[in-house]
């Protein structure tokens, strides 16, 4: 069961995204009057399906993929091979005009629409999922405070550069007034490269240059600094002990029963061990420090028998238009991060070891499913956007490679020869297989290294 569960969830996750992707190609092909012979989820032998009109809709044996076969195309072949097949047909009969419903007979701009429709549908899926989550209830963490270094790893890049505990990072790279997430992002994407850092040390502004070291396991840069987690109240349940004690959203929690709250677990354990006795919580509200007393109440959850009724996230419900705006912002940030990671890999600032393959996605899918529908849907949105961008990379056999070939033909004002198309396609297939083998190796290595 431990093996089957991740497989089940990754099939669900990828199956939905593949379905949406292929529907994009399918609908676009019909829109420009291209005959679609087969619509398949999966590759290999046909398991079951049905025929509607001229199209055979099927589920095939190998679930990790899918295809839309248009007129003149062999199963699993790319659009480039559709053109190749029709080239052969035309070469064999100079006088016979190409079938007007064949993909290759269409103007290049219409072929480009069919190619782009698949990735576009994955982008729209990501936008729709996140917008729907915002309309239902999207948990957002309270904005974190300034990143203050609390400790440094001995021999780390930050320690060698001269930074000290208590330094507040006010700029890292080009990012001014960063939060901890900004700091982690910049250091992760700049392994073995100098990164300018400006800190505030007891009112004095100091500038440093650090060179994050490459983490051999994760393949990202690590500066070696640590900071306390900024635990702010995100939500206070109505009628809860926290509300009765006077806790409010935005309060910064400092300690519970004189024990520093360095993580949510510290507060949770203190509440559970209280068994209903009052807990003293020190907090900061604005510039004021105060202490409140909350009396935990019992719950029906055996894993959390006592609670005070707070969450470290606040749930946001938005109407359609604001939800779409937030979704566009969320996905734009994710897309930007994807391109930054790819750029950092090409510049050797991030190791290719940071890439995940199907095994890694299966693990993430299973973990997200266990956390609940929200986490699973959010992961689906993120992976769908990744899939769209990956498909648009200029690699032959992918949508981006096929589109690049069309653009080249437009610039040349002539067709690229059949021999060149087939050679490029074969090289692209080999390159893609190398990537697949590499990311699977990464997944296995990561599992082994983490025990």
XYZ file of C-alpha atoms in Angstrom:
451
model
C 0.000 0.000 0.000
C 2.938 2.314 0.732
C 4.023 1.962 -2.912
C 0.571 2.005 -4.503
C -0.640 5.179 -2.792
C 1.899 7.551 -4.422
C 1.346 5.809 -7.777
C -2.426 6.258 -7.478
C -2.213 9.962 -6.672
C 0.381 10.784 -9.323
C -1.780 9.026 -11.939
C -4.739 11.173 -10.840
C -2.628 14.345 -10.838
C -0.922 13.784 -14.182
C -4.022 12.224 -15.723
C -6.076 15.375 -15.204
C -3.297 17.618 -16.524
C -2.711 15.404 -19.564
C -6.446 15.322 -20.277
C -6.650 19.122 -20.152
C -3.492 19.476 -22.279
C -4.719 17.127 -25.004
C -8.189 18.707 -24.973
C -6.473 21.971 -25.876
C -4.873 20.388 -28.952
C -8.138 18.580 -29.777
C -10.420 21.620 -29.591
C -7.956 23.792 -31.499
C -7.646 21.149 -34.229
C -11.423 21.010 -34.615
C -11.591 24.818 -34.640
C -9.303 25.012 -37.695
C -11.024 22.003 -39.325
C -8.298 19.402 -38.876
C -9.486 15.799 -38.761
C -8.694 14.167 -35.402
C -8.478 10.397 -35.651
C -7.504 9.472 -32.071
C -7.663 11.119 -28.651
C -5.735 9.011 -26.154
C -4.936 9.291 -22.471
C -1.806 7.197 -22.165
C 0.388 5.458 -24.724
C 0.621 1.891 -25.927
C -2.185 -0.643 -26.431
C -5.803 0.534 -26.242
C -7.517 -0.580 -23.021
C -11.001 0.796 -23.561
C -12.827 3.745 -25.080
C -15.509 4.776 -27.515
C -15.838 6.349 -30.938
C -17.715 9.576 -31.479
C -17.875 10.981 -34.969
C -14.507 10.463 -36.650
C -12.499 10.282 -33.425
C -11.596 7.258 -31.317
C -11.495 8.354 -27.655
C -9.437 5.854 -25.701
C -7.502 5.090 -22.540
C -4.212 3.335 -23.284
C -2.026 1.071 -21.190
C 0.846 3.424 -20.254
C -0.689 6.279 -18.199
C 2.216 8.780 -18.190
C 1.375 10.762 -21.299
C -1.173 11.151 -24.028
C -1.597 12.233 -27.622
C -3.973 13.561 -30.234
C -3.433 11.855 -33.593
C -4.457 14.032 -36.478
C -4.847 13.015 -40.100
C -1.635 11.441 -41.438
C -0.020 10.926 -38.041
C 1.074 7.662 -36.449
C 0.245 7.059 -32.742
C 2.593 8.882 -30.433
C 4.258 10.852 -33.230
C 4.610 14.607 -33.005
C 3.102 17.204 -35.287
C 6.426 17.279 -37.161
C 5.917 13.654 -38.161
C 2.392 14.420 -39.276
C 3.953 16.804 -41.728
C 6.547 14.216 -42.685
C 3.915 11.621 -43.427
C 1.996 14.043 -45.592
C 5.250 15.000 -47.336
C 5.588 11.361 -48.343
C 2.007 11.323 -49.566
C 2.578 14.413 -51.685
C 5.945 13.159 -52.999
C 4.343 9.904 -54.077
C 1.653 11.679 -56.038
C 2.570 15.095 -57.380
C -0.830 15.599 -58.963
C -2.871 14.622 -55.911
C -3.639 17.670 -53.755
C -3.245 17.244 -49.987
C -6.358 16.507 -47.987
C -7.697 19.929 -46.903
C -8.420 18.520 -43.432
C -4.839 17.369 -42.895
C -2.749 19.250 -40.362
C 0.049 19.878 -42.858
C -2.363 21.413 -45.384
C -3.283 24.212 -42.969
C -1.552 27.611 -42.893
C 1.336 27.799 -40.459
C -0.465 30.236 -38.162
C -3.298 27.715 -37.748
C -0.803 24.947 -37.009
C 0.784 27.235 -34.407
C -2.611 27.676 -32.738
C -3.045 23.899 -32.480
C 0.450 23.538 -31.004
C 0.035 26.349 -28.456
C -3.434 25.257 -27.346
C -2.136 22.387 -25.184
C 0.216 24.440 -22.976
C -2.328 27.263 -22.908
C -4.922 24.913 -21.415
C -2.451 23.926 -18.678
C -1.905 27.599 -17.861
C -5.670 28.194 -17.764
C -6.082 25.144 -15.496
C -3.540 26.579 -13.043
C -5.283 29.965 -13.079
C -8.735 28.396 -12.643
C -7.659 26.169 -9.724
C -6.018 28.982 -7.748
C -8.902 31.364 -8.467
C -11.353 28.707 -7.279
C -9.368 28.199 -4.079
C -9.400 31.939 -3.438
C -13.180 31.997 -3.926
C -13.646 29.057 -1.549
C -11.046 29.840 1.133
C -7.359 30.476 0.508
C -5.048 30.365 3.556
C -2.535 33.202 3.524
C 0.199 33.593 6.093
C 0.489 36.887 7.920
C 3.244 39.032 6.423
C 6.486 38.136 8.154
C 8.713 40.619 9.952
C 12.248 41.624 8.979
C 14.706 38.718 8.648
C 16.994 38.825 11.671
C 19.886 36.350 11.883
C 19.727 34.397 15.148
C 22.584 31.958 14.520
C 25.258 31.068 11.975
C 26.572 27.654 10.995
C 30.277 27.311 11.734
C 32.346 27.725 8.569
C 29.315 28.787 6.521
C 29.407 31.389 3.759
C 27.635 33.935 5.965
C 30.028 33.361 8.879
C 33.078 33.633 6.641
C 31.771 36.896 5.182
C 31.594 38.444 8.671
C 27.873 38.481 9.426
C 26.815 38.139 13.064
C 23.775 36.982 15.045
C 21.415 39.919 15.507
C 22.086 41.361 12.044
C 18.889 42.370 10.254
C 19.046 41.774 6.494
C 17.733 44.906 4.779
C 18.835 44.000 1.243
C 20.023 40.857 -0.525
C 20.960 41.017 -4.181
C 18.575 43.498 -5.793
C 15.802 42.796 -3.270
C 15.251 45.589 -0.744
C 13.348 45.047 2.523
C 13.179 41.270 2.010
C 11.338 38.721 4.113
C 12.854 35.343 4.941
C 11.328 33.744 1.843
C 13.042 36.343 -0.341
C 16.346 35.669 1.429
C 16.058 31.896 0.948
C 15.131 32.323 -2.728
C 18.125 34.531 -3.522
C 20.650 32.328 -1.703
C 19.192 29.157 -3.242
C 19.539 30.458 -6.811
C 23.096 31.780 -6.440
C 25.350 28.921 -5.377
C 29.056 29.697 -5.808
C 28.285 33.260 -6.935
C 28.879 36.485 -4.946
C 25.676 37.948 -3.517
C 25.686 41.477 -2.035
C 24.044 41.656 1.398
C 23.256 44.801 3.387
C 22.507 44.437 7.109
C 21.481 46.682 9.960
C 23.700 46.002 12.990
C 22.525 47.962 16.025
C 21.632 50.958 13.874
C 24.730 50.785 11.677
C 24.355 49.863 7.988
C 27.014 47.412 6.776
C 27.588 45.833 3.361
C 28.953 42.342 2.732
C 29.417 39.910 -0.122
C 28.611 36.258 0.518
C 29.103 33.252 -1.748
C 26.435 30.615 -0.927
C 27.849 27.093 -0.989
C 26.269 24.408 -3.139
C 24.283 21.898 -1.077
C 25.473 18.529 -2.463
C 22.122 16.827 -1.763
C 19.587 19.467 -2.796
C 21.689 21.174 -5.468
C 20.928 24.742 -4.296
C 22.900 27.506 -2.620
C 23.103 27.689 1.187
C 24.416 30.732 3.079
C 24.341 29.080 6.509
C 22.297 31.578 8.500
C 19.225 30.890 10.617
C 16.408 33.032 11.909
C 13.503 32.567 14.282
C 10.206 31.712 12.685
C 7.936 34.720 12.767
C 4.788 33.304 14.365
C 1.902 35.694 13.956
C -1.728 34.904 14.642
C -3.565 34.547 11.351
C -7.052 33.713 12.564
C -8.904 33.665 15.889
C -11.980 31.446 16.032
C -15.158 33.059 17.296
C -16.056 32.040 20.838
C -12.648 30.427 21.350
C -10.393 30.710 24.428
C -8.027 32.834 22.328
C -10.787 35.347 21.591
C -11.762 35.428 25.266
C -8.115 36.070 26.185
C -7.936 39.003 23.772
C -5.699 37.553 21.068
C -6.076 39.207 17.662
C -4.967 38.432 14.091
C -1.519 39.900 13.525
C -0.286 39.431 17.105
C 3.354 38.278 17.207
C 3.658 35.373 19.667
C 6.831 35.472 21.772
C 6.523 32.846 24.511
C 4.139 30.476 26.262
C 4.588 29.860 29.994
C 7.956 31.670 29.706
C 9.160 29.274 26.974
C 10.088 30.957 23.651
C 7.717 30.043 20.824
C 10.183 29.141 18.078
C 7.678 26.995 16.157
C 3.935 26.214 16.205
C 4.746 22.860 17.836
C 5.996 24.609 21.004
C 2.662 26.369 21.493
C 0.689 23.268 20.537
C 2.532 21.055 23.043
C 2.136 23.627 25.823
C -1.615 23.766 25.211
C -1.949 19.966 25.129
C 0.114 19.458 28.299
C -1.901 22.113 30.124
C -4.905 19.746 30.146
C -7.217 22.717 30.584
C -5.077 24.809 32.915
C -4.462 28.460 31.878
C -1.471 29.110 29.607
C 0.365 32.445 29.743
C 1.124 33.803 26.275
C 3.468 36.751 25.800
C 2.873 38.649 22.567
C 3.798 41.822 20.741
C 1.065 44.014 19.261
C 2.498 46.970 17.414
C 5.293 48.165 19.703
C 3.576 46.951 22.872
C 4.491 43.698 24.651
C 1.771 42.156 26.797
C 0.830 38.844 28.379
C -2.579 37.203 28.125
C -3.997 34.135 29.829
C -5.940 31.586 27.769
C -7.789 28.561 29.133
C -7.646 25.653 26.611
C -10.843 23.753 25.891
C -11.144 20.053 24.915
C -11.690 18.862 21.338
C -12.794 15.606 19.731
C -9.513 15.287 17.830
C -7.303 12.637 19.539
C -4.205 14.233 18.007
C -5.124 17.641 19.417
C -7.159 17.027 22.611
C -6.895 20.668 23.780
C -6.874 23.921 21.823
C -7.191 27.684 22.232
C -8.625 28.389 18.772
C -5.961 30.140 16.709
C -4.371 29.488 13.321
C -1.162 30.875 11.872
C -2.838 31.549 8.559
C -5.841 33.654 7.709
C -8.426 32.361 5.266
C -9.270 34.734 2.458
C -12.535 34.491 0.497
C -12.736 36.648 -2.579
C -15.332 37.271 -5.284
C -14.594 36.197 -8.850
C -12.686 39.199 -10.215
C -10.354 39.712 -7.198
C -9.842 35.930 -7.054
C -8.745 35.928 -10.698
C -6.413 38.860 -10.019
C -4.789 37.046 -7.089
C -4.543 33.859 -9.154
C -2.809 35.695 -12.000
C -0.389 37.215 -9.499
C 0.276 33.827 -7.856
C 0.895 32.076 -11.171
C 3.013 34.928 -12.532
C 5.264 34.651 -9.472
C 5.515 30.873 -9.939
C 6.299 31.234 -13.645
C 8.983 33.808 -12.862
C 10.493 31.445 -10.301
C 10.529 28.571 -12.824
C 12.456 30.684 -15.342
C 14.827 31.880 -12.612
C 15.569 28.280 -11.620
C 16.126 27.254 -15.253
C 18.374 30.273 -15.788
C 20.330 29.499 -12.629
C 20.834 25.898 -13.775
C 22.197 27.092 -17.140
C 24.522 29.507 -15.307
C 25.624 26.756 -12.873
C 24.182 28.680 -9.901
C 21.821 25.782 -9.168
C 22.661 22.131 -9.722
C 20.420 20.063 -12.034
C 20.035 17.837 -8.952
C 17.345 20.294 -7.837
C 15.040 19.002 -10.598
C 12.377 16.438 -9.696
C 11.040 13.651 -11.891
C 7.992 11.360 -11.822
C 9.035 9.660 -8.574
C 9.437 13.019 -6.836
C 6.074 14.193 -8.179
C 4.496 10.938 -6.977
C 5.823 11.542 -3.460
C 4.590 15.140 -3.460
C 1.183 14.036 -4.786
C 0.760 11.457 -2.029
C 1.827 13.898 0.699
C -0.469 16.623 -0.650
C -3.407 14.203 -0.835
C -2.863 13.238 2.810
C -2.859 16.918 3.803
C -6.234 17.438 2.136
C -7.970 18.622 -1.054
C -6.560 22.153 -0.805
C -2.919 21.011 -0.837
C -3.565 18.524 -3.645
C -5.322 21.093 -5.836
C -2.634 23.687 -5.180
C 0.048 21.161 -6.155
C -1.923 20.389 -9.317
C -1.934 24.089 -10.215
C 1.815 24.401 -9.647
C 2.677 21.238 -11.607
C 0.277 22.203 -14.417
C 2.075 25.525 -14.845
C 5.428 23.712 -14.794
C 4.148 21.303 -17.450
C 3.038 24.181 -19.683
C 6.407 25.918 -19.459
C 8.341 22.668 -19.941
C 6.295 21.874 -23.055
C 7.150 25.274 -24.515
C 10.912 24.762 -24.203
C 12.520 24.723 -27.681
C 13.253 21.002 -27.550
C 12.322 18.989 -30.656
C 9.407 16.584 -29.996
C 7.918 19.016 -27.442
C 5.363 21.671 -28.413
C 8.009 24.378 -28.105
C 10.352 22.579 -30.506
C 7.570 22.085 -33.041
C 6.625 25.736 -32.752
C 10.259 26.777 -33.250
C 10.384 24.711 -36.441
C 7.269 26.489 -37.717
C 8.813 29.876 -36.950
C 11.981 28.892 -38.841
C 9.874 27.868 -41.837
C 8.014 31.175 -41.689
C 11.312 33.075 -41.734
C 12.722 30.951 -44.563
C 9.441 31.113 -46.481
C 9.791 27.431 -47.328
C 9.413 24.000 -45.814
C 12.330 22.431 -43.960
C 13.330 19.198 -45.674
C 11.919 15.901 -44.484
C 15.404 14.579 -43.673
C 16.199 17.566 -41.443
C 12.856 17.272 -39.637
C 13.348 13.590 -38.895
C 16.964 14.061 -37.771
C 16.038 16.924 -35.442
C 13.120 14.917 -34.084
C 15.323 11.904 -33.319
C 17.898 14.089 -31.576
C 15.128 15.738 -29.567
C 13.767 12.355 -28.517
C 17.212 11.205 -27.357
C 17.742 14.468 -25.458
C 14.337 14.161 -23.797
C 15.052 10.570 -22.748
C 18.359 11.705 -21.225
C 16.461 14.314 -19.188
C 13.904 11.720 -18.056
C 16.603 9.264 -16.966
C 18.492 12.052 -15.196
C 15.513 13.313 -13.159
C 14.541 9.752 -12.205
C 18.127 9.241 -11.024
C 17.785 12.487 -9.033
C 14.591 11.207 -7.411
C 16.173 7.902 -6.419
C 19.347 9.590 -5.128
C 17.258 11.996 -3.052
C 15.282 9.120 -1.508
C 18.477 7.187 -0.696
C 20.261 10.237 0.768
C 17.303 11.010 3.031
C 17.153 7.431 4.210
